CSV table of C-alpha atoms in Angstrom, one decimal:
chain,number,residue,atom,x,y,z
A,1,VAL,CA,31.1,48.8,-40.3
A,2,LEU,CA,31.9,46.3,-37.9
A,3,THR,CA,27.9,45.9,-35.9
A,4,ALA,CA,28.2,44.1,-32.8
A,5,LEU,CA,27.0,41.2,-32.1
A,6,PRO,CA,23.7,40.3,-30.0
A,7,PRO,CA,24.5,38.9,-26.4
A,8,ALA,CA,24.4,35.7,-25.7
A,9,PRO,CA,21.4,34.1,-23.9
A,10,PRO,CA,21.9,32.6,-20.4
A,11,PRO,CA,22.7,29.1,-19.8
A,12,PRO,CA,19.8,27.2,-19.4
A,13,PRO,CA,19.2,26.4,-14.6
A,14,PRO,CA,20.1,22.9,-14.4
A,15,ARG,CA,17.9,20.1,-14.6
A,16,THR,CA,16.9,19.8,-10.5
A,17,HIS,CA,14.2,19.0,-8.2
A,18,ARG,CA,11.4,21.7,-8.3
A,19,THR,CA,8.4,20.2,-7.4
A,20,HIS,CA,8.2,20.1,-4.0
A,21,ALA,CA,8.9,23.9,-2.1
A,22,HIS,CA,12.0,24.5,-0.9
A,23,ALA,CA,12.9,27.1,2.6
A,24,HIS,CA,15.6,28.2,4.5
A,25,ARG,CA,14.9,30.6,6.7
A,26,ARG,CA,16.3,32.4,9.3
A,27,TYR,CA,14.7,33.8,12.6
A,28,ASP,CA,16.4,36.8,14.4
A,29,ASN,CA,15.2,37.9,18.5
A,30,ALA,CA,11.8,35.5,18.0
A,31,TRP,CA,9.5,34.3,20.4
A,32,GLY,CA,9.2,30.6,20.7
A,33,LEU,CA,7.1,28.2,23.2
A,34,MET,CA,8.3,25.0,24.7
A,35,LEU,CA,6.1,22.0,22.9
A,36,GLY,CA,6.2,19.0,25.4
A,37,GLU,CA,7.8,18.1,28.8
A,38,PRO,CA,11.8,19.1,29.4
A,39,GLY,CA,14.0,17.1,28.2
A,40,ARG,CA,11.3,15.2,25.4
A,41,GLY,CA,11.5,16.9,22.4
A,42,VAL,CA,12.2,13.8,20.6
A,43,GLN,CA,9.5,11.8,22.5
A,44,THR,CA,7.3,15.1,21.3
A,45,ILE,CA,8.2,15.1,17.7
A,46,LEU,CA,8.1,12.0,16.9
A,47,GLU,CA,4.1,12.3,16.5
A,48,MET,CA,4.3,14.9,14.0
A,49,VAL,CA,7.2,12.9,11.9
A,50,VAL,CA,5.2,9.8,11.9
A,51,ARG,CA,1.9,11.8,10.6
A,52,THR,CA,4.9,13.4,7.7
A,53,ARG,CA,6.1,9.4,7.0
A,54,LEU,CA,2.5,8.7,5.8
A,55,ASP,CA,2.7,12.0,3.9
A,56,CYS,CA,5.9,10.2,2.3
A,57,ALA,CA,4.6,6.6,1.2
A,58,VAL,CA,1.2,8.5,0.2
A,59,GLY,CA,3.5,10.2,-1.7
A,60,SER,CA,5.4,6.9,-2.7
A,61,ALA,CA,3.0,5.1,-4.1
A,62,ALA,CA,1.1,7.7,-5.7
A,63,LEU,CA,4.5,8.0,-8.1
A,64,THR,CA,4.5,4.3,-8.4
A,65,ARG,CA,0.6,4.4,-10.0
A,66,GLN,CA,1.6,6.8,-12.4
A,67,CYS,CA,4.5,5.5,-13.7
A,68,ALA,CA,2.6,2.5,-14.2
A,69,GLN,CA,0.0,4.0,-16.0
A,70,LEU,CA,2.2,6.1,-18.4
A,71,ALA,CA,3.8,2.4,-19.0
A,72,ALA,CA,0.9,0.8,-19.5
A,73,ALA,CA,-0.4,4.2,-21.9
A,74,HIS,CA,3.0,4.0,-24.1
A,75,ALA,CA,2.6,0.4,-24.1
A,76,ALA,CA,-0.7,-0.5,-25.9
A,77,THR,CA,-0.3,2.9,-28.1
A,78,ARG,CA,3.2,1.6,-29.3
A,79,ASN,CA,3.5,-0.4,-32.3
A,80,ALA,CA,6.4,-3.1,-31.7
A,81,PHE,CA,7.3,-6.1,-34.3
A,82,GLY,CA,3.6,-6.5,-36.0
A,83,ALA,CA,1.7,-5.3,-32.9
A,84,PRO,CA,0.9,-3.2,-29.7
A,85,LEU,CA,3.9,-3.4,-27.2
A,86,ALA,CA,1.6,-4.3,-24.6
A,87,ARG,CA,0.8,-7.9,-26.6
A,88,GLN,CA,4.8,-8.5,-25.9
A,89,PRO,CA,5.1,-11.2,-23.6
A,90,LEU,CA,8.0,-10.1,-21.9
A,91,MET,CA,7.1,-6.2,-21.9
A,92,ALA,CA,3.2,-7.8,-21.0
A,93,ALA,CA,4.8,-9.6,-17.8
A,94,VAL,CA,6.7,-6.4,-16.8
A,95,LEU,CA,3.3,-4.3,-17.0
A,96,ALA,CA,2.7,-7.5,-14.9
A,97,ASP,CA,4.4,-6.3,-12.7
A,98,LEU,CA,4.1,-3.0,-12.4
A,99,ALA,CA,0.5,-3.2,-11.6
A,100,LEU,CA,1.2,-5.2,-8.1
A,101,GLU,CA,3.3,-3.3,-7.5
A,102,SER,CA,1.3,-0.2,-8.1
A,103,GLU,CA,-1.7,-1.8,-5.9
A,104,ALA,CA,0.0,-3.4,-3.4
A,105,ALA,CA,1.6,0.4,-2.5
A,106,MET,CA,-1.8,1.5,-2.8
A,107,ALA,CA,-3.0,-0.5,-0.3
A,108,THR,CA,-1.2,-0.5,2.4
A,109,ALA,CA,-0.5,3.1,2.0
A,110,PHE,CA,-4.0,3.9,2.6
A,111,CYS,CA,-4.9,1.5,5.1
A,112,VAL,CA,-1.7,2.2,6.9
A,113,ALA,CA,-3.7,5.9,6.2
A,114,ALA,CA,-7.3,4.2,7.9
A,115,THR,CA,-5.5,3.1,11.3
A,116,PHE,CA,-5.3,7.2,11.8
A,117,GLU,CA,-8.7,7.5,12.0
A,118,ARG,CA,-9.4,4.8,14.0
A,119,CYS,CA,-6.8,5.8,16.7
A,120,ASP,CA,-8.8,8.9,16.9
A,121,ALA,CA,-11.7,7.4,17.3
A,122,GLU,CA,-10.6,5.0,19.5
A,123,HIS,CA,-8.8,8.4,21.8
A,124,ASP,CA,-11.6,7.4,24.8
A,125,ALA,CA,-10.8,3.8,24.5
A,126,ALA,CA,-7.6,3.3,27.2
A,127,GLY,CA,-6.5,0.3,25.8
A,128,ALA,CA,-7.7,0.1,22.2
A,129,ALA,CA,-6.2,3.1,21.5
A,130,ALA,CA,-2.8,2.5,23.3
A,131,ASP,CA,-2.6,-1.0,21.0
A,132,ALA,CA,-4.3,1.1,17.5
A,133,HIS,CA,-0.6,4.2,19.1
A,134,ALA,CA,1.3,1.1,18.5
A,135,PHE,CA,0.4,-0.4,15.4
A,136,ARG,CA,0.6,2.3,13.8
A,137,ARG,CA,3.8,3.8,15.0
A,138,LEU,CA,5.4,0.3,14.0
A,139,ALA,CA,3.2,0.0,10.3
A,140,THR,CA,4.2,4.0,9.4
A,141,ALA,CA,8.0,3.5,9.6
A,142,VAL,CA,7.8,-0.1,8.1
A,143,CYS,CA,5.2,1.2,5.1
A,144,LYS,CA,7.6,4.7,4.8
A,145,TYR,CA,10.5,2.5,4.5
A,146,GLN,CA,9.6,0.0,1.5
A,147,LEU,CA,7.0,2.3,-0.9
A,148,CYS,CA,9.7,4.4,-0.6
A,149,ARG,CA,13.1,2.2,-1.7
A,150,ARG,CA,10.9,0.6,-4.0
A,151,ALA,CA,9.5,4.2,-6.0
A,152,PRO,CA,12.6,4.4,-7.2
A,153,ALA,CA,12.9,1.0,-9.2
A,154,VAL,CA,9.1,1.0,-10.4
A,155,ALA,CA,10.2,4.8,-11.7
A,156,PHE,CA,13.4,3.1,-13.5
A,157,GLU,CA,10.7,0.1,-15.6
A,158,ALA,CA,8.4,2.2,-16.9
A,159,MET,CA,11.4,4.9,-18.3
A,160,GLU,CA,13.0,1.9,-19.6
A,161,ALA,CA,9.7,1.0,-21.3
A,162,HIS,CA,9.1,4.0,-22.8
A,163,GLY,CA,12.6,4.0,-24.3
A,164,GLY,CA,14.8,6.9,-25.4
A,165,ASN,CA,11.6,8.9,-25.4
A,166,GLY,CA,11.8,7.9,-21.7
A,167,TYR,CA,14.6,9.4,-20.6
A,168,ILE,CA,14.3,13.3,-22.6
A,169,GLU,CA,13.1,15.8,-20.6
A,170,GLU,CA,9.7,16.8,-22.5
A,171,GLY,CA,8.0,14.3,-21.2
A,172,PRO,CA,6.8,12.8,-17.8
A,173,MET,CA,9.6,9.9,-16.5
A,174,ALA,CA,12.6,12.3,-16.5
A,175,ARG,CA,11.0,14.0,-13.7
A,176,LEU,CA,9.4,11.3,-12.4
A,177,TYR,CA,12.8,9.0,-11.6
A,178,ARG,CA,14.7,12.1,-10.4
A,179,GLN,CA,11.0,13.0,-7.9
A,180,ALA,CA,11.4,8.8,-7.1
A,181,PRO,CA,14.1,8.7,-4.4
A,182,LEU,CA,13.4,12.1,-2.4
A,183,ASN,CA,10.9,10.7,0.1
A,184,ALA,CA,13.5,7.9,0.4
A,185,ILE,CA,15.2,10.4,2.3
A,186,TRP,CA,12.6,12.4,3.1
A,187,GLU,CA,11.9,12.0,7.3
A,188,GLY,CA,14.1,9.7,8.0
A,189,SER,CA,16.8,7.5,5.6
A,190,GLY,CA,16.5,3.9,5.7
A,191,ASN,CA,18.6,3.0,7.9
A,192,VAL,CA,17.2,5.6,10.7
A,193,ILE,CA,13.5,4.1,9.7
A,194,CYS,CA,15.1,0.4,10.3
A,195,LEU,CA,16.8,1.5,13.3
A,196,ASP,CA,13.4,3.8,15.0
A,197,VAL,CA,11.8,0.3,13.9
A,198,VAL,CA,14.5,-2.0,16.2
A,199,ARG,CA,14.3,1.2,19.1
A,200,THR,CA,10.3,0.7,18.7
A,201,LEU,CA,10.0,-3.5,19.3
A,202,GLN,CA,12.0,-2.8,22.6
A,203,ARG,CA,10.2,0.2,24.3
A,204,GLU,CA,7.0,-0.8,23.0
A,205,PRO,CA,6.6,-4.5,23.3
A,206,ARG,CA,2.7,-4.2,22.1
A,207,ALA,CA,3.5,-2.7,19.3
A,208,GLY,CA,5.6,-6.3,17.9
A,209,ALA,CA,1.7,-8.0,19.0
A,210,ALA,CA,-0.6,-5.8,18.0
A,211,PHE,CA,1.6,-6.6,14.4
A,212,LEU,CA,1.4,-10.2,14.6
A,213,THR,CA,-2.6,-9.2,15.5
A,214,THR,CA,-3.1,-8.0,12.8
A,215,LEU,CA,-1.5,-10.0,10.1
A,216,ALA,CA,-3.0,-13.2,12.2
A,217,ALA,CA,-6.1,-11.7,10.3
A,218,ASN,CA,-4.7,-13.8,7.1
A,219,ARG,CA,-3.3,-16.9,9.1
A,220,GLY,CA,-4.6,-19.7,6.7
A,221,SER,CA,-5.5,-18.0,3.5
A,222,ASP,CA,-1.3,-19.4,2.2
A,223,ALA,CA,0.9,-22.2,3.4
A,224,ARG,CA,3.7,-19.0,2.7
A,225,PHE,CA,2.8,-16.2,4.4
A,226,ASP,CA,2.3,-18.7,7.4
A,227,ALA,CA,5.3,-19.5,7.3
A,228,LEU,CA,6.6,-15.6,7.1
A,229,MET,CA,4.4,-15.1,9.9
A,230,GLU,CA,5.8,-17.4,11.9
A,231,SER,CA,9.5,-16.4,11.5
A,232,ILE,CA,8.5,-12.8,11.4
A,233,GLY,CA,6.8,-14.0,15.8
A,234,LYS,CA,10.2,-15.9,16.1
A,235,THR,CA,12.5,-12.7,15.2
A,236,LEU,CA,10.1,-10.5,17.3
A,237,GLU,CA,10.4,-12.1,20.4
A,238,SER,CA,14.8,-12.1,20.1
A,239,VAL,CA,14.2,-8.1,19.8
A,240,ALA,CA,11.8,-7.8,22.2
A,241,MET,CA,14.3,-9.9,24.5
A,242,HIS,CA,16.8,-7.4,24.6
A,243,SER,CA,17.5,-4.3,25.2
A,244,ALA,CA,18.9,-1.3,23.6
A,245,ALA,CA,21.5,-1.2,25.8
A,246,ASP,CA,22.6,-4.7,26.0
A,247,GLY,CA,23.7,-4.8,22.5
A,248,ALA,CA,22.5,-8.3,22.2
A,249,PHE,CA,20.1,-7.9,18.7
A,250,ASN,CA,23.2,-7.8,15.9
A,251,VAL,CA,21.2,-4.4,14.3
A,252,ARG,CA,22.9,-5.5,11.2
A,253,GLY,CA,19.8,-7.7,10.4
A,254,ALA,CA,17.6,-4.4,11.1
A,255,ARG,CA,16.9,-3.9,7.0
A,256,HIS,CA,16.2,-7.6,6.1
A,257,LEU,CA,13.7,-7.3,9.3
A,258,VAL,CA,12.2,-4.6,8.3
A,259,GLU,CA,11.8,-5.8,4.8
A,260,ARG,CA,9.8,-8.6,5.9
A,261,LEU,CA,8.2,-6.5,7.9
A,262,ALA,CA,7.1,-4.8,4.7
A,263,VAL,CA,6.0,-8.1,3.1
A,264,ALA,CA,3.7,-9.4,5.3
A,265,LEU,CA,1.7,-6.0,5.9
A,266,GLN,CA,1.9,-5.9,2.2
A,267,VAL,CA,0.1,-9.8,1.7
A,268,ARG,CA,-2.2,-9.0,4.4
A,269,PHE,CA,-3.6,-5.5,3.5
A,270,PHE,CA,-3.6,-6.3,-0.3
A,271,ILE,CA,-5.7,-10.0,0.5
A,272,LEU,CA,-8.2,-7.6,1.5
A,273,LEU,CA,-8.6,-5.2,-1.5
A,274,PHE,CA,-8.1,-8.8,-3.8
A,275,ALA,CA,-11.7,-9.7,-1.0
A,276,PHE,CA,-12.6,-6.5,-1.7
A,277,ILE,CA,-12.5,-6.5,-5.5
A,278,SER,CA,-14.2,-10.1,-6.0
A,279,PHE,CA,-16.8,-8.8,-4.1
A,280,VAL,CA,-17.6,-5.7,-6.2
A,281,CYS,CA,-16.8,-7.3,-9.6
A,282,ALA,CA,-18.8,-10.2,-9.0
A,283,PRO,CA,-21.9,-10.5,-11.4
A,284,HIS,CA,-23.6,-11.6,-8.6
A,285,SER,CA,-24.2,-12.4,-4.9
A,286,PHE,CA,-26.4,-14.9,-2.6
A,287,VAL,CA,-27.5,-15.2,0.3
A,288,CYS,CA,-29.1,-18.6,2.1
A,289,SER,CA,-32.0,-18.1,4.8
A,290,PRO,CA,-30.4,-20.0,8.3
A,291,ARG,CA,-33.7,-21.5,8.2
A,292,ARG,CA,-34.4,-22.4,4.3
A,293,THR,CA,-30.8,-23.0,2.7
A,294,SER,CA,-33.4,-24.6,-0.3
A,295,ARG,CA,-33.9,-20.7,-1.6
A,296,CYS,CA,-30.8,-17.7,-2.8
A,297,ARG,CA,-32.1,-14.2,-2.7
A,298,ARG,CA,-30.1,-12.0,-5.1
A,299,THR,CA,-28.6,-9.4,-2.9
A,300,ARG,CA,-26.7,-7.6,-6.3
A,301,SER,CA,-27.4,-7.9,-9.8
A,302,SER,CA,-25.8,-6.7,-12.7
A,303,SER,CA,-28.1,-5.0,-14.6
A,304,SER,CA,-31.4,-3.8,-15.8
A,305,ALA,CA,-32.9,-6.6,-17.0
A,306,THR,CA,-31.6,-8.9,-14.0
A,307,ARG,CA,-33.2,-6.4,-11.8
A,308,GLY,CA,-36.3,-7.3,-13.8
A,309,ARG,CA,-36.6,-10.5,-13.8
A,310,ARG,CA,-35.7,-10.0,-9.7
A,311,ARG,CA,-38.8,-8.3,-9.1
A,312,ARG,CA,-41.1,-10.7,-11.3
A,313,GLY,CA,-40.2,-13.0,-8.9
A,314,CYS,CA,-37.6,-15.3,-12.0
A,315,THR,CA,-35.3,-18.2,-10.2
A,316,ARG,CA,-32.8,-18.3,-12.6
A,317,ALA,CA,-29.7,-18.8,-11.5
A,318,SER,CA,-26.9,-17.0,-12.2
A,319,PRO,CA,-23.6,-17.9,-14.1
A,320,TRP,CA,-22.1,-16.6,-10.5
A,321,ALA,CA,-22.7,-19.0,-7.9
A,322,ALA,CA,-21.7,-20.3,-4.7
A,323,SER,CA,-20.8,-23.4,-5.2
A,324,THR,CA,-18.4,-23.9,-3.0
A,325,PRO,CA,-19.7,-26.0,0.4
A,326,CYS,CA,-18.2,-23.6,3.4
A,327,SER,CA,-19.4,-23.1,7.1
A,328,PRO,CA,-22.7,-20.7,7.9
A,329,GLY,CA,-21.2,-17.6,7.8
A,330,ARG,CA,-18.5,-17.9,4.6
A,331,THR,CA,-19.2,-16.8,1.1
A,332,VAL,CA,-17.0,-18.2,-2.1
A,333,LEU,CA,-18.1,-16.9,-5.4
A,334,ALA,CA,-17.0,-19.2,-8.3
A,335,PRO,CA,-18.1,-19.5,-12.1
A,336,SER,CA,-20.4,-22.5,-13.0
A,337,LEU,CA,-18.2,-23.5,-16.4
A,338,SER,CA,-22.0,-25.2,-17.3
A,339,GLY,CA,-23.6,-22.0,-17.9
A,340,ARG,CA,-26.5,-23.7,-15.2
A,341,GLY,CA,-25.4,-22.1,-12.6
A,342,ALA,CA,-24.9,-24.3,-9.5
A,343,THR,CA,-26.8,-25.3,-6.1
A,344,CYS,CA,-25.2,-24.4,-3.4
A,345,SER,CA,-26.2,-25.6,0.8
A,346,ARG,CA,-24.8,-22.5,2.9
A,347,THR,CA,-23.3,-19.2,1.6
A,348,ARG,CA,-23.7,-15.8,2.8
A,349,SER,CA,-22.5,-11.9,2.1
A,350,TRP,CA,-19.2,-10.3,1.7
A,351,SER,CA,-17.8,-8.5,5.1
A,352,VAL,CA,-14.6,-6.9,4.1
A,353,SER,CA,-12.9,-4.1,7.4
A,354,LEU,CA,-10.3,-3.0,6.8
């Protein structure tokens, strides 16, 4: 007796991007309400686009951080040539690059997000609100371009760090690698973002001035950063001199301009992040009285024993001391190699403002 073979199982679904929800709707005889003024639909929708571009930038920063963490965790537990993979010189360099990309992306994304809160807080001040809105419009587009375009490269490096296990579908890296390019396409691809940045600089000269003012807060921190700022300033002046109609500005260099703006913005925010981390991780911070500079009082301590000594009036010097002479209103924390601490004539506590 011939028995019927069991039916073949259905083919597996194609490996597509299923992380985000997608839907296509069709409205028949729907009632609509006009938003904004007639003939200014693009300007009205740009207010929404600025916020959704920030969402894409934050999502790419989160994906970058997740890829860097997965690569570091795998390298710490994977042994190769008698030692953990993370201790191999080449892999250590790759992990350091991934960590730098991750921290720079997170710092840039959340510092740009903080400008949205400042815009809401400064809504009553007309001048301050105009500058904040102009900077937000430009910085959000630049941030979205840079972070979304760097995410696929970071995902590839992290997947390569996993070896063959990073390519198979059972692990998370395959899904992250498929997901990485999506945010760069949403809410304006690379060319659209670059043209929008050039258009913003030409129609809103205040945006370029506000951008340079933000970068100027870190002028003098590094010679390379100062040279980059000078180059950006000359380019922004060239863009602002020509309107969008005469076409004198060569838009072929728009991508290079946006990349330089993004790097300068990341350096500016990364310097703030480094200053904040240095303040938090320092075991002690000293504040000297302007009248009596020979005696310093501790403002924070790292252990309960140190806090007990402070309550008992102990004046033992900390291994971290402000050993670099500086002007009033500036603190430089440096370790004392001798273990005896160091003396300071003028110091203050850190003040980090985003």
